[in-house]
CSV table of C-alpha atoms in Angstrom, one decimal:
chain,number,residue,atom,x,y,z
A,1,UNK,CA,8.8,5.0,6.9
A,2,UNK,CA,6.8,3.0,9.4
A,3,UNK,CA,4.1,3.2,12.0
A,4,UNK,CA,5.5,3.3,15.6
A,5,UNK,CA,2.8,2.7,18.1
A,6,UNK,CA,4.9,2.7,21.2
A,7,UNK,CA,7.1,-0.4,21.0
A,8,UNK,CA,5.0,-1.8,18.1
A,9,UNK,CA,6.2,-1.3,14.5
A,10,UNK,CA,4.3,-1.7,11.2
A,11,UNK,CA,6.2,-1.3,7.9
A,12,UNK,CA,5.2,-1.7,4.3
A,13,UNK,CA,2.2,0.7,4.4
A,14,UNK,CA,2.0,3.8,2.3
A,15,UNK,CA,-0.3,6.1,4.3
A,16,UNK,CA,-0.9,8.2,1.1
A,17,UNK,CA,-2.4,5.1,-0.5
A,18,UNK,CA,-4.9,4.8,2.4
A,19,UNK,CA,-5.9,8.4,2.2
A,20,UNK,CA,-6.5,8.2,-1.5
A,21,UNK,CA,-8.6,5.1,-1.1
A,22,UNK,CA,-10.8,6.8,1.6
A,23,UNK,CA,-11.1,10.1,-0.3
A,24,UNK,CA,-12.4,8.2,-3.4
A,25,UNK,CA,-15.4,7.0,-1.4
A,26,UNK,CA,-15.7,9.6,1.4
A,27,UNK,CA,-18.5,11.7,0.0
A,28,UNK,CA,-20.6,8.7,-1.0
A,29,UNK,CA,-20.1,7.0,2.4
A,30,UNK,CA,-20.6,10.1,4.6
A,31,UNK,CA,-23.7,11.1,2.6
A,32,UNK,CA,-25.3,7.8,3.8
A,33,UNK,CA,-24.7,8.8,7.5
A,34,UNK,CA,-27.9,10.5,8.7
A,35,UNK,CA,-27.0,10.6,12.4
A,36,UNK,CA,-25.0,13.8,12.6
A,37,UNK,CA,-25.4,14.2,16.4
A,38,UNK,CA,-23.3,11.3,17.3
A,39,UNK,CA,-19.6,10.5,16.8
A,40,UNK,CA,-18.1,7.1,17.5
A,41,UNK,CA,-14.4,8.0,17.6
A,42,UNK,CA,-15.0,10.8,20.1
A,43,UNK,CA,-12.3,13.0,21.7
A,44,UNK,CA,-12.2,10.7,24.8
A,45,UNK,CA,-11.3,7.7,22.7
A,46,UNK,CA,-8.3,9.2,20.8
A,47,UNK,CA,-7.1,12.2,22.7
A,48,UNK,CA,-3.9,12.1,24.8
A,49,UNK,CA,-3.3,8.4,24.1
A,50,UNK,CA,0.2,7.5,25.5
A,51,UNK,CA,2.7,5.7,23.3
A,52,UNK,CA,2.4,2.7,25.6
A,53,UNK,CA,-1.4,2.6,25.2
A,54,UNK,CA,-1.4,3.3,21.4
A,55,UNK,CA,-0.4,-0.3,20.3
A,56,UNK,CA,-3.2,-1.9,22.4
A,57,UNK,CA,-5.8,0.6,21.2
A,58,UNK,CA,-4.9,0.5,17.5
A,59,UNK,CA,-4.9,-3.3,17.6
A,60,UNK,CA,-8.4,-3.3,19.1
A,61,UNK,CA,-9.7,-0.7,16.7
A,62,UNK,CA,-8.3,-2.4,13.6
A,63,UNK,CA,-9.6,-5.8,14.7
A,64,UNK,CA,-13.1,-4.2,15.2
A,65,UNK,CA,-13.0,-2.5,11.8
A,66,UNK,CA,-11.9,-5.7,10.1
A,67,UNK,CA,-14.3,-8.1,11.9
A,68,UNK,CA,-17.3,-5.9,12.2
A,69,UNK,CA,-17.3,-2.6,10.2
A,70,UNK,CA,-15.8,-3.8,7.0
A,71,UNK,CA,-17.4,-7.2,7.0
A,72,UNK,CA,-20.9,-5.7,7.2
A,73,UNK,CA,-20.2,-2.8,5.0
A,74,UNK,CA,-19.0,-5.2,2.3
A,75,UNK,CA,-22.4,-6.6,1.7
A,76,UNK,CA,-23.6,-3.1,0.6
A,77,UNK,CA,-20.7,-2.3,-1.6
A,78,UNK,CA,-21.9,-3.0,-5.1
A,79,UNK,CA,-20.2,-0.2,-7.0
A,80,UNK,CA,-16.8,-1.3,-8.1
A,81,UNK,CA,-15.0,1.9,-7.4
A,82,UNK,CA,-16.2,1.7,-3.8
A,83,UNK,CA,-15.3,-2.0,-3.7
A,84,UNK,CA,-11.7,-1.2,-4.8
A,85,UNK,CA,-11.2,1.6,-2.3
A,86,UNK,CA,-12.7,-0.6,0.4
A,87,UNK,CA,-10.4,-3.5,-0.5
A,88,UNK,CA,-7.4,-1.2,-0.3
A,89,UNK,CA,-8.3,0.0,3.2
A,90,UNK,CA,-9.2,-3.4,4.5
A,91,UNK,CA,-6.1,-5.1,3.2
A,92,UNK,CA,-3.8,-2.3,4.5
A,93,UNK,CA,-5.5,-2.6,7.9
A,94,UNK,CA,-4.7,-6.3,7.8
A,95,UNK,CA,-1.1,-5.5,6.8
A,96,UNK,CA,-0.7,-3.2,9.8
A,97,UNK,CA,-2.6,-5.4,12.3
A,98,UNK,CA,-0.6,-8.5,11.4
A,99,UNK,CA,2.7,-6.7,12.4
A,100,UNK,CA,1.5,-5.4,15.8
A,101,UNK,CA,3.0,-7.2,18.9
A,102,UNK,CA,1.6,-5.4,21.9
A,103,UNK,CA,3.5,-6.2,25.1
A,104,UNK,CA,1.7,-8.5,27.5
A,105,UNK,CA,3.8,-8.1,30.6
A,106,UNK,CA,2.0,-7.7,33.9
A,107,UNK,CA,3.3,-4.3,34.7
A,108,UNK,CA,1.5,-3.1,31.5
A,109,UNK,CA,-1.9,-3.9,33.1
A,110,UNK,CA,-2.8,-0.3,33.9
A,111,UNK,CA,-1.9,0.7,30.4
A,112,UNK,CA,-3.9,-2.0,28.7
A,113,UNK,CA,-6.8,-1.2,30.9
A,114,UNK,CA,-6.8,2.4,29.9
A,115,UNK,CA,-6.5,1.4,26.2
A,116,UNK,CA,-9.4,-1.1,26.7
A,117,UNK,CA,-11.5,1.6,28.4
A,118,UNK,CA,-11.0,3.9,25.4
A,119,UNK,CA,-12.0,1.1,23.0
A,120,UNK,CA,-15.1,0.3,25.1
A,121,UNK,CA,-16.2,3.9,24.8
A,122,UNK,CA,-16.1,3.5,21.0
A,123,UNK,CA,-17.7,0.1,21.0
A,124,UNK,CA,-20.6,1.1,23.3
A,125,UNK,CA,-21.3,4.2,21.1
A,126,UNK,CA,-21.3,1.8,18.1
A,127,UNK,CA,-23.7,-0.6,19.8
A,128,UNK,CA,-26.1,2.2,20.8
A,129,UNK,CA,-26.9,2.7,17.1
A,130,UNK,CA,-28.8,0.5,14.7
A,131,UNK,CA,-26.3,-1.9,13.1
A,132,UNK,CA,-26.6,-0.5,9.6
A,133,UNK,CA,-26.3,3.1,10.8
A,134,UNK,CA,-23.4,2.2,13.0
A,135,UNK,CA,-21.5,0.5,10.2
A,136,UNK,CA,-22.0,3.5,7.9
A,137,UNK,CA,-20.9,6.0,10.6
A,138,UNK,CA,-17.8,3.9,11.6
A,139,UNK,CA,-16.7,3.6,8.0
A,140,UNK,CA,-17.3,7.3,7.5
A,141,UNK,CA,-15.0,8.0,10.4
A,142,UNK,CA,-12.0,6.3,8.9
A,143,UNK,CA,-10.6,9.7,8.2
A,144,UNK,CA,-10.6,10.4,12.0
A,145,UNK,CA,-8.8,7.1,12.5
A,146,UNK,CA,-6.3,7.8,9.8
A,147,UNK,CA,-5.6,11.3,11.2
A,148,UNK,CA,-4.9,9.8,14.6
A,149,UNK,CA,-2.7,7.0,13.1
A,150,UNK,CA,-0.8,9.7,11.1
A,151,UNK,CA,0.7,10.9,14.4
A,152,UNK,CA,2.5,7.6,14.8
A,153,UNK,CA,3.8,7.5,11.2
A,154,UNK,CA,7.5,8.2,11.1
A,155,UNK,CA,9.1,9.3,7.9
B,1,UNK,CA,-23.0,-32.1,-31.6
B,2,UNK,CA,-21.5,-31.6,-28.2
B,3,UNK,CA,-20.4,-28.0,-27.5
B,4,UNK,CA,-16.6,-28.0,-26.9
B,5,UNK,CA,-15.9,-26.5,-23.5
B,6,UNK,CA,-13.7,-23.4,-23.7
B,7,UNK,CA,-10.4,-24.4,-22.0
B,8,UNK,CA,-9.3,-22.2,-19.1
B,9,UNK,CA,-6.0,-20.2,-19.4
B,10,UNK,CA,-3.0,-22.0,-18.1
B,11,UNK,CA,0.5,-21.2,-16.7
B,12,UNK,CA,-0.4,-18.1,-14.8
B,13,UNK,CA,2.5,-16.2,-13.3
B,14,UNK,CA,3.3,-12.7,-12.1
B,15,UNK,CA,6.4,-10.8,-13.3
B,16,UNK,CA,7.0,-7.8,-11.0
B,17,UNK,CA,9.8,-5.3,-11.3
B,18,UNK,CA,10.0,-1.9,-9.6
B,19,UNK,CA,6.4,-2.2,-8.3
B,20,UNK,CA,5.0,-2.9,-11.8
B,21,UNK,CA,3.1,-6.2,-11.6
B,22,UNK,CA,2.3,-8.0,-14.8
B,23,UNK,CA,0.1,-11.1,-14.7
B,24,UNK,CA,0.8,-13.4,-17.7
B,25,UNK,CA,-0.6,-16.7,-18.9
B,26,UNK,CA,-0.6,-19.0,-21.9
B,27,UNK,CA,-3.1,-17.9,-24.5
B,28,UNK,CA,-6.1,-20.1,-25.3
B,29,UNK,CA,-5.9,-20.8,-29.0
B,30,UNK,CA,-9.2,-21.4,-31.0
B,31,UNK,CA,-8.3,-21.4,-34.7
B,32,UNK,CA,-10.1,-18.6,-36.6
B,33,UNK,CA,-11.5,-17.1,-33.4
B,34,UNK,CA,-10.6,-14.2,-31.1
B,35,UNK,CA,-10.6,-15.2,-27.4
B,36,UNK,CA,-11.0,-12.6,-24.8
B,37,UNK,CA,-9.8,-12.6,-21.1
B,38,UNK,CA,-11.0,-11.2,-17.9
B,39,UNK,CA,-9.0,-10.9,-14.6
B,40,UNK,CA,-10.2,-10.6,-11.0
B,41,UNK,CA,-8.3,-10.3,-7.7
B,42,UNK,CA,-8.8,-10.9,-4.0
B,43,UNK,CA,-6.7,-9.4,-1.3
B,44,UNK,CA,-6.0,-11.2,2.0
B,45,UNK,CA,-9.0,-9.4,3.5
B,46,UNK,CA,-11.4,-10.8,0.9
B,47,UNK,CA,-9.9,-14.3,1.2
B,48,UNK,CA,-10.2,-14.3,5.0
B,49,UNK,CA,-13.5,-12.5,5.5
B,50,UNK,CA,-15.5,-12.5,2.3
B,51,UNK,CA,-14.0,-15.4,0.3
B,52,UNK,CA,-16.8,-15.3,-2.3
B,53,UNK,CA,-15.9,-11.7,-3.2
B,54,UNK,CA,-13.6,-11.2,-6.2
B,55,UNK,CA,-13.0,-7.8,-7.6
B,56,UNK,CA,-12.7,-7.1,-11.4
B,57,UNK,CA,-9.2,-5.8,-12.3
B,58,UNK,CA,-9.0,-2.2,-13.1
B,59,UNK,CA,-7.8,-2.6,-16.7
B,60,UNK,CA,-8.5,-6.2,-17.8
B,61,UNK,CA,-12.0,-7.0,-18.6
B,62,UNK,CA,-12.6,-8.8,-22.0
B,63,UNK,CA,-9.2,-7.9,-23.4
B,64,UNK,CA,-7.3,-9.8,-26.2
B,65,UNK,CA,-3.7,-9.9,-24.9
B,66,UNK,CA,-2.8,-12.8,-22.6
B,67,UNK,CA,-1.4,-10.4,-20.0
B,68,UNK,CA,-2.7,-7.9,-17.5
B,69,UNK,CA,-1.1,-5.0,-15.6
B,70,UNK,CA,-2.5,-5.5,-12.1
B,71,UNK,CA,-0.4,-2.8,-10.5
B,72,UNK,CA,-3.4,-0.6,-9.7
B,73,UNK,CA,-5.2,-3.5,-8.1
B,74,UNK,CA,-2.4,-4.6,-5.7
B,75,UNK,CA,-2.7,-1.8,-3.2
B,76,UNK,CA,-1.5,-3.4,0.0
B,77,UNK,CA,1.5,-5.4,1.1
B,78,UNK,CA,-0.5,-8.6,1.7
B,79,UNK,CA,-0.9,-11.8,-0.4
B,80,UNK,CA,-3.3,-11.4,-3.3
B,81,UNK,CA,-5.1,-14.1,-5.2
B,82,UNK,CA,-5.5,-13.5,-9.0
B,83,UNK,CA,-7.6,-15.4,-11.5
B,84,UNK,CA,-8.3,-15.3,-15.2
B,85,UNK,CA,-10.9,-16.8,-17.5
B,86,UNK,CA,-11.4,-16.9,-21.3
B,87,UNK,CA,-14.5,-15.8,-23.1
B,88,UNK,CA,-15.5,-16.6,-26.7
B,89,UNK,CA,-18.8,-15.2,-27.8
B,90,UNK,CA,-21.3,-16.3,-25.1
B,91,UNK,CA,-19.1,-19.0,-23.7
B,92,UNK,CA,-16.7,-18.5,-20.8
B,93,UNK,CA,-14.1,-20.9,-19.5
B,94,UNK,CA,-13.6,-21.9,-15.9
B,95,UNK,CA,-11.5,-19.6,-13.8
B,96,UNK,CA,-7.8,-20.3,-13.5
B,97,UNK,CA,-6.3,-19.1,-10.3
B,98,UNK,CA,-2.6,-18.2,-9.6
B,99,UNK,CA,-1.2,-21.2,-7.7
B,100,UNK,CA,0.8,-19.0,-5.3
B,101,UNK,CA,-0.8,-15.7,-4.0
B,102,UNK,CA,1.3,-12.7,-5.0
B,103,UNK,CA,2.7,-10.2,-2.5
B,104,UNK,CA,4.2,-7.0,-3.8
B,105,UNK,CA,7.0,-7.2,-1.4
B,106,UNK,CA,8.5,-9.7,-3.7
B,107,UNK,CA,8.9,-7.2,-6.5
B,108,UNK,CA,12.4,-7.0,-8.1
B,109,UNK,CA,14.0,-3.6,-7.3
B,110,UNK,CA,16.6,-2.5,-9.8
B,111,UNK,CA,19.2,0.2,-9.2
B,112,UNK,CA,17.9,3.5,-10.6
B,113,UNK,CA,19.1,5.0,-13.8
B,114,UNK,CA,20.8,8.4,-13.2
B,115,UNK,CA,22.2,11.2,-15.4
B,116,UNK,CA,25.0,13.4,-14.2
B,117,UNK,CA,25.5,16.8,-15.7
B,118,UNK,CA,27.8,19.8,-14.9
B,119,UNK,CA,26.5,23.3,-14.7
B,120,UNK,CA,29.7,25.2,-14.2
B,121,UNK,CA,31.1,24.0,-10.9
B,122,UNK,CA,27.7,22.5,-10.0
B,123,UNK,CA,27.1,18.8,-10.2
B,124,UNK,CA,23.5,18.1,-11.1
B,125,UNK,CA,21.8,14.7,-10.9
B,126,UNK,CA,18.6,13.5,-12.5
B,127,UNK,CA,17.2,10.2,-11.4
B,128,UNK,CA,14.9,7.9,-13.3
B,129,UNK,CA,11.3,8.6,-12.7
B,130,UNK,CA,9.9,5.3,-11.3
B,131,UNK,CA,6.6,6.7,-9.9
B,132,UNK,CA,5.3,8.1,-6.7
B,133,UNK,CA,6.1,5.1,-4.5
B,134,UNK,CA,9.9,5.5,-5.1
B,135,UNK,CA,12.3,7.6,-3.1
B,136,UNK,CA,16.1,7.6,-3.7
B,137,UNK,CA,19.2,7.6,-1.6
B,138,UNK,CA,22.1,9.3,-3.4
B,139,UNK,CA,25.7,8.8,-2.1
B,140,UNK,CA,28.5,11.0,-3.4
B,141,UNK,CA,32.1,11.6,-2.5
B,142,UNK,CA,35.2,13.4,-3.7
B,143,UNK,CA,37.5,10.9,-5.4
B,144,UNK,CA,40.5,11.1,-3.1
B,145,UNK,CA,42.0,9.0,-0.4
B,146,UNK,CA,39.9,8.9,2.8
B,147,UNK,CA,37.1,10.9,1.2
B,148,UNK,CA,33.9,11.2,3.3
B,149,UNK,CA,30.7,9.8,1.7
B,150,UNK,CA,27.8,12.2,1.7
B,151,UNK,CA,24.2,11.0,1.5
B,152,UNK,CA,21.1,12.8,0.2
B,153,UNK,CA,17.5,11.5,0.2
B,154,UNK,CA,15.6,12.5,-3.0
B,155,UNK,CA,11.8,12.2,-2.8
B,156,UNK,CA,11.1,11.8,-6.5
B,157,UNK,CA,12.8,11.1,-9.8
B,158,UNK,CA,12.7,12.9,-13.1
B,159,UNK,CA,13.7,16.3,-11.7
B,160,UNK,CA,17.3,17.7,-12.0
B,161,UNK,CA,18.8,18.2,-8.5
B,162,UNK,CA,21.8,20.2,-7.5
B,163,UNK,CA,24.1,17.7,-5.6
B,164,UNK,CA,27.3,19.6,-4.8
B,165,UNK,CA,29.4,22.5,-5.8
B,166,UNK,CA,32.7,21.0,-7.0
B,167,UNK,CA,36.2,22.2,-6.4
B,168,UNK,CA,38.2,23.0,-9.5
B,169,UNK,CA,40.3,20.0,-10.7
B,170,UNK,CA,38.6,17.6,-8.3
B,171,UNK,CA,36.7,14.4,-9.4
B,172,UNK,CA,33.4,13.4,-7.8
B,173,UNK,CA,31.7,10.0,-7.8
B,174,UNK,CA,28.0,9.3,-7.3
B,175,UNK,CA,25.8,6.2,-6.8
B,176,UNK,CA,22.1,5.8,-6.0
B,177,UNK,CA,19.6,3.3,-4.8
B,178,UNK,CA,15.8,3.3,-4.6
B,179,UNK,CA,13.6,3.0,-1.5
B,180,UNK,CA,10.0,1.9,-1.7
B,181,UNK,CA,8.0,3.0,1.4
B,182,UNK,CA,5.0,0.7,0.6
B,183,UNK,CA,7.2,-2.4,1.0
B,184,UNK,CA,10.0,-1.0,3.2
B,185,UNK,CA,12.8,-2.2,0.9
B,186,UNK,CA,15.8,-0.8,-0.9
B,187,UNK,CA,17.3,-1.7,-4.3
B,188,UNK,CA,21.0,-2.3,-4.7
B,189,UNK,CA,23.2,0.7,-5.4
B,190,UNK,CA,23.8,1.7,-9.0
B,191,UNK,CA,27.2,1.5,-10.5
B,192,UNK,CA,29.1,4.6,-9.3
B,193,UNK,CA,29.7,7.3,-12.0
B,194,UNK,CA,32.5,9.9,-11.6
B,195,UNK,CA,32.9,13.3,-13.2
B,196,UNK,CA,35.8,15.7,-13.2
B,197,UNK,CA,35.2,19.4,-13.3
B,198,UNK,CA,36.9,19.7,-16.6
B,199,UNK,CA,36.8,16.1,-17.7
B,200,UNK,CA,34.0,13.9,-19.1
B,201,UNK,CA,31.9,11.4,-17.0
B,202,UNK,CA,34.2,8.5,-16.3
B,203,UNK,CA,32.9,5.0,-15.4
B,204,UNK,CA,34.5,3.9,-12.2
């Protein structure tokens, strides 16, 4: 059982553990999201991602979630149950990200550019919102991210 | 007079077997008093991004025993910092932190227990129930020269499973190992056990 994002591999992650952590806080988090007209992880970001692109894209997304979304959301996490779920997600994202080795060869440039383009769509949508609202929405969309990641999880 | 400072717990260590992680430490002894302990943890994320954040352990706040099952707290395969402090009345000691962060991929995996039974010509196996994180690889073969080894993956223990329909008069041997998805590791194989259709279970 591992994630296979193209040539990238990530072991030692039990996807069920991530889902259970997110389900534990999903209602509370999504209830705080008042902007129902916008979606950050839109279809254009995650649909028809090639295997070759997938490693570059997941690395960028996990890095953004760790450095921006989780970091800011942490300050508002006072309830221990949320804090625990939050910690499980954040630490498993680190476990995955630390194993990803996206290829840097020159001929991969078109692929990395497509992946970058998808990530920029997500990041621009995030920046269009007020910071607090954007962090809440992004955290509430972790199920969209996990659903997409599940496609690359090999039993 | 000067108020004696409550000493912090010492000699912290983690004993981890089959994904059960037990934090233990030397008790703080205050004659005639009951000292209580609280445990907190921090994953790699917290130590990198929010180092001031420590999370209370699920089961160990103000408890008497000098040990804590932190299994439910360790939920990713990354290094975790763990710390303990003693409390007596209104006084609390300093925190004592585990010298080396703990990573669950260091857990000791033991070969699984297994029970073989015969139901007529059917060989049935029941594997030790080690929890949802465990899967099993079962290897079985007919005990004869050049016999082919068959392998079956079993997704959970504690449930009898039909392994093979045996030929009369033949002997069959079975061994098993665990696999833990969350850390991507196997245990060693168990000792093989053999059974004859009419005979009793024979150790190899």
